[in-house]
């Protein structure tokens, strides 16, 4: 048995879908209800009714549909024909002319057609029963295709490869949210027209108002056939086009379909999780302890690191720049200690070897040591040492927690600490005492750093996705980063305290090392 591939003409299905809406509006605005009474009885003036009739007449004409019988002069009748009496199959070429740039004579106007439809829909009170959003979407996508392609017949087997999938009702997630790296805006529309037709897909994010916003910068040469297939699939859909994420694809399996589209979007430069913007923390209390009689010239490299911290636009980037500062201090304090203890003697191989052994110590141990030697140093103009300055940050953090939510914060933070620990068990902070937090702060910072950087298959990865959780974001941005900044910005200017001989942990006591 031979199967013939049926051919369809896209423009016929497009006209049919739009005409169906026009007829619905026609019935709603000028038709009669079940009791035979006009819908708009006592609601519109005679002048408004005539204007509405004229708009309906013009809309039919845009579709190439004559609403008057040939033997009757339309000027001789008062009423527009009833919707059911209009022969929607008897069409002229005027609608086709919309799609043919070479057409001669009077051409229809997409803008006029869409304007009339919007106006009629508004007059009808924007009824949900009339799927204006679907037609509005069709008209918007028509502007994206090569218009003449709608005049050519296409095989149904090509169209039937693809389906229109409603992926994410109400935009609740589902991994189909993509952000532009250029301006961090959410992408609403993307078309991939593959060299191999089956690889093509269309992504659409429909807003709560039922609209599709297309960024002009994303418009390139008109795309066919995938966009034409999309238009036809929307025309054939009997249900409304609702708010949410939509895909046109030939991949039936949902997981494979989403993964395939996600891979494409990443290769295009999009990212999946909304970035958590960071705030800029100023440090006026540290500023008060700067002393013009002191020499800060050897900290020029540290100033570059501080600049990087201030320039970071997202929470996780700022965290990592703060860590880079502490990482620098870990190494620098060791070099300072070794040079200071050398007492002016020649710096030989043994000292270099000792320096190497010191640097190769475990990083967490070094971070603990940095906090230990910095803990009692005065870091602000209130004569507070580092530990008490961090205590102030701690108290400020908990004062911002909404009443009744303290336990929820404690549980969420401990759960985060458990996740970022390599063994998945972690440690529990006793939130009833500041020391319970302070003693574990280096470990928390180090584990977070590893969780951001390593991203091993066996480790929990701290990414922008987690920053959507307000408690996690507030803990990192509102407590951890301010504590790290207190050390990063405060330690170079810090003092041992009044009347005490200062052995600064970051200041080199010699400009050079004597080797011979």
Coordinates of C-alpha atoms in Angstrom, one line a residue:
X1 CA 0.0 0.0 0.0
X2 CA 1.4 3.4 -1.0
X3 CA 1.0 6.3 1.4
X4 CA 0.9 9.7 -0.1
X5 CA 2.4 12.5 1.9
X6 CA -0.4 15.1 2.4
X7 CA 0.5 18.7 1.7
X8 CA -0.9 21.7 3.6
X9 CA -0.8 25.4 2.9
X10 CA 0.2 27.2 6.1
X11 CA -1.6 30.4 5.1
X12 CA -4.9 28.6 5.1
X13 CA -4.5 27.3 8.7
X14 CA -3.4 30.8 9.8
X15 CA -6.4 32.4 8.3
X16 CA -8.7 29.8 9.8
X17 CA -7.4 30.4 13.3
X18 CA -7.6 34.2 13.1
X19 CA -11.0 34.0 11.5
X20 CA -12.3 31.8 14.3
X21 CA -11.4 34.5 16.8
X22 CA -13.0 37.3 14.7
X23 CA -16.2 35.3 14.5
X24 CA -16.2 34.8 18.2
X25 CA -15.7 38.5 18.7
X26 CA -18.4 39.2 16.1
X27 CA -20.9 37.0 17.9
X28 CA -19.9 38.4 21.3
X29 CA -20.2 42.1 20.3
X30 CA -23.0 42.1 17.8
X31 CA -24.7 38.7 18.3
X32 CA -27.5 37.8 20.6
X33 CA -27.7 35.8 23.8
X34 CA -29.9 32.7 24.4
X35 CA -32.9 35.0 25.0
X36 CA -32.3 36.6 21.6
X37 CA -31.2 39.9 23.2
X38 CA -28.2 41.8 21.9
X39 CA -25.2 41.3 24.2
X40 CA -24.6 45.1 24.2
X41 CA -28.2 46.2 24.7
X42 CA -28.2 49.4 26.7
X43 CA -24.4 49.2 27.0
X44 CA -23.3 51.1 23.9
X45 CA -24.6 54.1 22.0
X46 CA -25.7 53.7 18.4
X47 CA -22.6 55.5 17.3
X48 CA -20.3 53.1 19.2
X49 CA -22.2 50.1 17.7
X50 CA -21.6 51.5 14.2
X51 CA -17.9 52.0 14.9
X52 CA -17.7 48.4 16.2
X53 CA -19.4 47.1 13.1
X54 CA -17.0 49.0 10.9
X55 CA -14.0 47.5 12.8
X56 CA -15.4 44.0 12.4
X57 CA -16.0 44.6 8.7
X58 CA -12.4 45.9 8.3
X59 CA -11.0 42.9 10.2
X60 CA -12.8 40.5 7.9
X61 CA -11.5 42.4 4.9
X62 CA -7.9 42.1 6.2
X63 CA -8.5 38.3 6.2
X64 CA -9.7 38.5 2.6
X65 CA -13.3 37.6 3.6
X66 CA -16.3 39.3 2.0
X67 CA -19.1 39.7 4.5
X68 CA -21.7 40.9 1.9
X69 CA -23.5 38.8 -0.7
X70 CA -22.6 39.8 -4.2
X71 CA -26.2 40.7 -5.2
X72 CA -26.6 43.2 -2.3
X73 CA -24.9 46.6 -2.2
X74 CA -23.5 46.9 1.3
X75 CA -24.5 50.6 1.3
X76 CA -28.2 49.6 1.1
X77 CA -28.2 47.4 4.3
X78 CA -28.1 48.5 7.9
X79 CA -26.9 45.4 9.5
X80 CA -23.6 43.5 9.2
X81 CA -24.4 39.9 8.3
X82 CA -24.7 37.5 11.1
X83 CA -21.5 35.6 11.9
X84 CA -23.0 32.2 10.9
X85 CA -24.1 33.6 7.5
X86 CA -20.6 34.7 6.5
X87 CA -18.9 32.4 4.0
X88 CA -15.4 32.2 5.5
X89 CA -14.3 29.8 2.8
X90 CA -14.9 32.3 0.0
X91 CA -11.8 34.4 0.4
X92 CA -10.0 36.9 -1.8
X93 CA -6.3 37.2 -2.3
X94 CA -5.9 40.2 0.1
X95 CA -4.9 38.1 3.1
X96 CA -2.4 36.2 0.9
X97 CA -1.0 39.6 -0.1
X98 CA 0.1 40.1 3.5
X99 CA 2.6 37.3 3.0
X100 CA 3.8 38.2 -0.5
X101 CA 6.0 41.3 -0.7
X102 CA 5.7 41.2 -4.5
X103 CA 1.9 41.3 -4.6
X104 CA 0.4 44.2 -6.6
X105 CA -2.7 46.2 -5.7
X106 CA -4.1 47.0 -2.3
X107 CA -2.3 45.0 0.4
X108 CA -3.5 44.1 3.8
X109 CA -1.8 45.5 6.9
X110 CA -0.7 43.3 9.8
X111 CA -0.5 46.3 12.1
X112 CA -4.1 47.2 11.2
X113 CA -5.3 43.6 11.7
X114 CA -3.7 43.3 15.1
X115 CA -4.9 46.8 16.2
X116 CA -8.5 45.9 15.2
X117 CA -8.3 42.6 17.0
X118 CA -7.0 44.3 20.2
X119 CA -9.6 46.9 20.1
X120 CA -12.5 44.4 19.5
X121 CA -11.1 42.2 22.3
X122 CA -11.0 45.2 24.6
X123 CA -14.6 46.2 23.8
X124 CA -15.7 42.7 24.5
X125 CA -14.2 43.1 28.0
X126 CA -11.1 40.9 27.4
X127 CA -13.1 37.7 27.8
X128 CA -11.1 34.6 28.7
X129 CA -13.2 32.4 26.5
X130 CA -11.8 34.2 23.4
X131 CA -8.2 33.1 23.0
X132 CA -6.9 36.5 21.9
X133 CA -3.4 35.7 23.3
X134 CA -3.0 32.7 21.0
X135 CA -3.8 34.9 17.9
X136 CA -1.6 37.7 19.2
X137 CA 1.3 35.2 19.5
X138 CA 0.7 33.9 16.0
X139 CA 0.8 37.5 14.6
X140 CA 4.0 38.2 16.5
X141 CA 5.7 35.1 15.2
X142 CA 4.5 35.8 11.6
X143 CA 6.7 38.9 11.7
X144 CA 9.7 36.6 12.5
X145 CA 9.4 34.3 9.4
X146 CA 10.1 34.7 5.8
X147 CA 6.6 35.7 4.8
X148 CA 6.4 34.1 1.4
X149 CA 7.1 30.7 3.0
X150 CA 3.5 30.7 4.3
X151 CA 2.2 30.6 0.8
X152 CA 4.0 27.4 -0.1
X153 CA 2.6 24.0 0.6
X154 CA 4.6 21.8 3.1
X155 CA 4.3 18.1 3.7
X156 CA 2.4 17.1 6.9
X157 CA 5.1 14.5 7.7
X158 CA 7.6 17.4 8.3
X159 CA 5.2 19.2 10.6
X160 CA 4.2 16.1 12.5
X161 CA 7.8 15.5 13.6
X162 CA 7.3 18.4 16.1
X163 CA 5.0 19.0 19.0
X164 CA 4.2 22.1 21.1
X165 CA 5.0 21.3 24.8
X166 CA 3.8 23.3 27.8
X167 CA 6.8 22.7 29.9
X168 CA 6.4 24.8 33.0
X169 CA 3.0 26.1 34.1
X170 CA 3.2 29.5 35.8
X171 CA 7.0 29.7 35.4
X172 CA 7.7 27.8 38.6
X173 CA 11.2 26.7 37.6
X174 CA 11.9 23.3 35.9
X175 CA 15.3 24.5 34.7
X176 CA 14.0 26.4 31.7
X177 CA 15.0 29.9 32.8
X178 CA 17.9 31.5 30.9
X179 CA 19.7 34.7 31.6
X180 CA 21.6 36.9 29.1
X181 CA 25.2 37.4 30.1
X182 CA 25.2 40.9 28.6
X183 CA 22.7 42.4 30.9
X184 CA 21.5 39.7 33.3
X185 CA 17.9 39.9 31.8
X186 CA 15.8 36.8 31.5
X187 CA 15.5 35.5 27.9
X188 CA 11.9 35.0 26.7
X189 CA 12.5 33.7 23.2
X190 CA 15.1 31.7 21.3
X191 CA 15.0 29.9 18.0
X192 CA 17.5 27.3 16.9
X193 CA 17.1 26.4 13.2
X194 CA 19.4 23.5 12.7
X195 CA 21.1 22.4 9.5
X196 CA 19.4 19.1 10.2
X197 CA 15.7 20.0 10.5
X198 CA 15.1 17.5 13.3
X199 CA 17.6 19.3 15.6
X200 CA 15.6 22.5 15.6
X201 CA 13.6 23.9 18.5
X202 CA 11.8 27.1 19.6
X203 CA 11.8 28.3 23.2
X204 CA 9.1 30.8 24.4
X205 CA 8.4 32.2 27.8
X206 CA 4.9 33.6 28.0
X207 CA 4.3 36.3 30.6
X208 CA 1.5 36.5 33.1
X209 CA -0.4 38.8 30.7
X210 CA -0.2 36.1 28.0
X211 CA 2.4 37.9 25.9
X212 CA 5.7 37.0 24.3
X213 CA 8.3 39.7 24.5
X214 CA 10.9 39.4 21.7
X215 CA 14.1 41.3 22.2
X216 CA 15.0 43.2 19.0
X217 CA 18.7 42.4 19.4
X218 CA 17.9 38.6 19.0
X219 CA 16.3 39.1 15.6
X220 CA 18.4 37.9 12.8
X221 CA 17.4 36.7 9.3
X222 CA 13.9 35.3 9.1
X223 CA 13.9 31.7 10.3
X224 CA 12.0 28.9 8.6
X225 CA 10.8 26.2 8.7
X226 CA 10.8 25.7 12.5
X227 CA 9.1 29.0 13.2
X228 CA 6.5 28.2 10.6
X229 CA 5.9 24.8 12.2
X230 CA 5.5 26.6 15.5
X231 CA 2.9 28.9 14.1
X232 CA 0.9 26.0 12.7
X233 CA 1.1 24.0 16.0
X234 CA -0.3 27.1 17.8
X235 CA -3.0 27.4 15.2
X236 CA -4.0 23.7 15.8
X237 CA -4.0 24.0 19.6
X238 CA -7.5 23.8 21.0
X239 CA -6.5 25.0 24.5
X240 CA -5.3 28.5 25.5
X241 CA -1.7 29.6 25.4
X242 CA -1.1 30.3 29.1
X243 CA 1.7 31.8 31.2
X244 CA 4.7 29.6 31.4
X245 CA 7.6 28.1 29.4
X246 CA 6.9 26.5 26.0
X247 CA 9.0 24.4 23.7
X248 CA 8.5 23.2 20.1
X249 CA 10.7 20.1 19.6
X250 CA 10.7 16.6 18.2
X251 CA 12.1 15.1 21.4
X252 CA 9.3 13.2 23.2
X253 CA 11.1 12.4 26.4
X254 CA 10.8 15.4 28.8
X255 CA 14.2 15.0 30.5
X256 CA 16.0 14.6 27.2
X257 CA 14.2 17.5 25.7
X258 CA 15.0 19.9 28.5
X259 CA 18.6 18.8 28.7
X260 CA 19.1 19.2 24.9
X261 CA 17.7 22.8 25.0
X262 CA 19.7 23.7 28.1
X263 CA 22.9 22.5 26.5
X264 CA 22.2 24.7 23.4
X265 CA 21.5 27.7 25.6
X266 CA 24.7 27.3 27.6
X267 CA 26.7 27.1 24.3
X268 CA 25.0 30.3 23.3
X269 CA 26.4 32.1 26.4
X270 CA 23.3 32.0 28.6
X271 CA 23.4 31.0 32.3
X272 CA 20.8 29.1 34.2
X273 CA 20.6 30.7 37.7
X274 CA 19.9 34.4 38.5
X275 CA 22.9 36.0 40.0
X276 CA 22.7 37.2 43.5
X277 CA 23.9 40.9 43.5
X278 CA 26.2 41.9 46.3
X279 CA 26.1 45.0 48.4
X280 CA 29.1 47.3 48.9
X281 CA 30.2 47.4 52.5
X282 CA 32.0 50.6 53.6
X283 CA 34.3 50.6 56.6
X284 CA 34.4 54.0 58.3
X285 CA 35.5 52.6 61.6
X286 CA 38.6 51.1 60.0
X287 CA 39.2 54.4 58.3
X288 CA 39.5 56.1 61.7
X289 CA 42.7 54.1 62.6
X290 CA 44.7 55.1 59.5
X291 CA 47.7 57.1 60.6
X292 CA 49.5 59.4 58.2
X293 CA 52.8 58.9 60.1
X294 CA 52.8 55.2 59.2
X295 CA 54.1 53.7 56.0
X296 CA 51.5 51.7 54.0
X297 CA 53.6 51.6 50.8
X298 CA 54.4 47.9 51.1
X299 CA 50.7 47.1 51.0
X300 CA 50.2 48.2 47.4
X301 CA 49.5 44.6 46.4
X302 CA 46.9 44.2 49.1
X303 CA 45.2 47.4 47.9
X304 CA 44.7 45.7 44.5
X305 CA 43.0 42.8 46.3
X306 CA 40.7 45.2 48.3
X307 CA 39.8 46.9 45.0
X308 CA 38.8 43.5 43.6
X309 CA 36.5 42.9 46.6
X310 CA 34.8 46.2 46.1
X311 CA 34.3 45.6 42.4
X312 CA 32.6 42.3 42.7
X313 CA 28.9 42.4 41.7
X314 CA 27.7 39.1 43.0
X315 CA 27.7 37.5 46.4
X316 CA 29.8 34.4 45.5
X317 CA 32.3 36.5 43.6
X318 CA 32.7 38.8 46.5
X319 CA 33.2 35.9 48.9
X320 CA 36.0 34.5 46.7
X321 CA 37.7 37.8 46.4
X322 CA 37.6 38.1 50.2
X323 CA 39.1 34.7 50.5
X324 CA 41.9 35.6 48.1
X325 CA 42.8 38.4 50.5
X326 CA 42.9 36.0 53.4
X327 CA 44.9 33.6 51.3
X328 CA 47.5 36.3 50.6
X329 CA 47.6 37.1 54.3
X330 CA 48.2 33.4 55.3
X331 CA 51.3 33.3 53.2
X332 CA 52.5 36.8 54.0
X333 CA 52.3 36.3 57.8
X334 CA 54.5 33.2 57.4
X335 CA 57.1 35.0 55.4
X336 CA 57.0 37.9 57.8
X337 CA 57.5 35.6 60.8
X338 CA 60.5 33.8 59.2
X339 CA 62.2 37.0 58.2
X340 CA 61.7 38.6 61.6
X341 CA 63.1 35.6 63.4
X342 CA 66.2 35.5 61.2
X343 CA 67.7 38.4 63.2
X344 CA 69.8 39.8 60.3
X345 CA 71.7 36.6 59.7
X346 CA 72.4 35.3 56.2
X347 CA 69.3 33.8 54.6
X348 CA 70.4 30.4 53.6
X349 CA 69.1 27.2 52.0
X350 CA 67.8 26.0 55.3
X351 CA 65.6 29.0 55.7
X352 CA 64.2 28.7 52.2
X353 CA 63.5 25.0 52.9
X354 CA 61.8 26.0 56.1
X355 CA 59.7 28.6 54.3
X356 CA 58.7 26.0 51.7
X357 CA 57.6 23.6 54.5
X358 CA 55.7 26.3 56.2
X359 CA 53.8 27.3 53.0
X360 CA 52.9 23.7 52.3
X361 CA 51.0 23.4 55.6
X362 CA 47.3 22.5 55.3
X363 CA 45.3 25.6 54.3
X364 CA 42.6 25.2 57.0
X365 CA 45.4 25.2 59.6
X366 CA 46.9 28.3 58.1
X367 CA 43.5 30.1 58.1
X368 CA 43.0 29.2 61.8
X369 CA 46.4 30.5 62.6
X370 CA 45.6 33.8 60.7
X371 CA 42.5 34.3 62.8
X372 CA 44.5 33.4 66.0
X373 CA 47.3 36.0 65.5
X374 CA 44.8 38.7 64.3
X375 CA 42.2 38.1 67.0
X376 CA 43.5 40.6 69.5
X377 CA 44.6 43.3 67.1
X378 CA 42.7 46.6 67.1
X379 CA 41.0 46.9 63.7
X380 CA 38.7 49.9 64.1
X381 CA 38.4 53.4 65.7
X382 CA 36.2 52.1 68.5
X383 CA 39.3 50.4 69.9
X384 CA 37.8 47.0 69.2
X385 CA 39.9 44.0 68.4
X386 CA 39.1 41.7 65.5
X387 CA 37.2 39.2 67.7
X388 CA 34.9 41.9 69.2
X389 CA 34.4 43.5 65.8
X390 CA 33.2 40.2 64.5
X391 CA 31.0 39.8 67.5
X392 CA 29.3 43.0 66.6
X393 CA 28.6 41.7 63.1
X394 CA 27.2 38.5 64.7
X395 CA 24.8 40.4 66.9
X396 CA 23.7 42.7 64.1
X397 CA 23.0 39.6 61.9
X398 CA 20.7 38.0 64.5
X399 CA 19.0 41.3 65.2
X400 CA 17.8 41.4 61.6
X401 CA 16.2 37.9 61.8
X402 CA 12.4 38.2 61.9
X403 CA 10.8 37.4 65.2
X404 CA 9.9 33.8 65.5
X405 CA 12.3 32.7 62.7
X406 CA 15.5 32.2 64.8
X407 CA 15.1 28.4 64.9
X408 CA 14.5 28.3 61.2
X409 CA 17.7 30.2 60.6
X410 CA 19.7 28.0 62.9
X411 CA 18.4 24.8 61.2
X412 CA 19.0 26.2 57.7
X413 CA 22.6 27.4 58.5
X414 CA 23.5 24.1 60.2
X415 CA 22.0 22.2 57.2
X416 CA 24.2 24.3 54.8
X417 CA 27.3 23.6 56.9
X418 CA 26.5 19.9 56.8
X419 CA 26.2 20.1 53.0
X420 CA 29.5 21.9 52.4
X421 CA 31.4 19.4 54.6
X422 CA 33.3 16.7 52.6
X423 CA 31.8 13.9 54.6
X424 CA 28.3 15.3 54.4
X425 CA 28.1 15.3 58.2
X426 CA 29.8 18.6 59.1
X427 CA 29.5 20.1 62.6
X428 CA 26.8 21.9 64.4
X429 CA 27.1 25.5 65.7
X430 CA 25.8 26.3 69.1
X431 CA 24.0 29.5 68.4
X432 CA 23.5 30.4 72.0
X433 CA 27.1 31.5 72.3
X434 CA 29.2 33.7 70.1
X435 CA 32.3 31.6 70.7
X436 CA 30.5 28.6 69.1
X437 CA 30.4 30.6 65.9
X438 CA 33.7 32.4 66.2
X439 CA 35.8 29.2 66.9
X440 CA 34.3 27.6 63.8
X441 CA 34.4 30.6 61.5
X442 CA 37.7 29.7 59.8
X443 CA 36.3 26.2 59.1
X444 CA 33.0 27.6 57.7
X445 CA 34.9 30.0 55.4
X446 CA 37.2 27.3 54.2
X447 CA 34.5 24.8 53.6
X448 CA 32.5 27.4 51.6
X449 CA 35.5 28.2 49.5
X450 CA 36.0 24.6 48.7
X451 CA 32.3 24.1 47.9
X452 CA 32.4 27.0 45.4
X453 CA 35.7 26.1 43.8
X454 CA 36.1 22.4 43.7
X455 CA 32.7 21.3 42.3
X456 CA 33.7 17.7 42.5
X457 CA 31.2 15.0 41.7
X458 CA 31.3 13.9 45.4
X459 CA 31.0 17.3 46.9
X460 CA 28.2 19.7 47.3
X461 CA 28.6 22.7 44.9
X462 CA 27.6 26.1 46.3
X463 CA 26.4 28.1 43.2
X464 CA 24.0 30.9 42.3
X465 CA 21.1 28.5 42.5
X466 CA 21.5 28.3 46.3
X467 CA 21.5 32.1 46.6
X468 CA 17.8 32.0 45.8
X469 CA 17.4 30.8 49.4
X470 CA 17.1 34.0 51.4
X471 CA 18.6 32.4 54.6
X472 CA 21.6 31.0 52.8
X473 CA 22.2 34.3 51.0
X474 CA 21.8 36.4 54.2
X475 CA 24.1 34.1 56.1
X476 CA 26.9 34.4 53.5
X477 CA 26.3 38.1 52.5
X478 CA 25.1 39.4 55.9
X479 CA 27.5 37.6 58.2
X480 CA 30.4 35.6 56.6
X481 CA 31.5 38.3 54.1
X482 CA 31.4 41.2 56.6
X483 CA 33.6 39.1 59.0
X484 CA 36.0 38.3 56.2
X485 CA 36.1 42.0 55.1
X486 CA 36.8 43.1 58.7
X487 CA 40.0 41.0 58.5
X488 CA 40.8 41.7 54.9
X489 CA 40.4 45.5 55.2
X490 CA 41.3 45.9 58.8
X491 CA 44.4 43.9 59.3
X492 CA 46.8 46.0 57.3
X493 CA 45.9 49.1 59.4
X494 CA 45.6 47.2 62.6
X495 CA 47.7 47.9 65.8
X496 CA 48.6 45.9 68.8
X497 CA 47.0 48.4 71.1
X498 CA 48.1 51.5 72.9
X499 CA 51.4 51.3 74.7
X500 CA 52.3 47.9 73.2
X501 CA 55.2 47.2 70.9
X502 CA 53.7 46.3 67.6
X503 CA 55.0 43.3 65.6
X504 CA 52.7 43.7 62.6
X505 CA 51.9 40.3 61.1
X506 CA 51.8 41.7 57.5
X507 CA 54.7 44.1 57.6
X508 CA 58.1 43.1 56.3
X509 CA 60.9 44.4 58.6
X510 CA 63.5 44.3 55.8
X511 CA 63.4 45.5 52.3
X512 CA 65.8 42.7 51.2
X513 CA 67.1 39.4 52.4
X514 CA 71.0 39.1 52.7
X515 CA 72.1 36.0 50.8
X516 CA 75.8 36.4 51.1

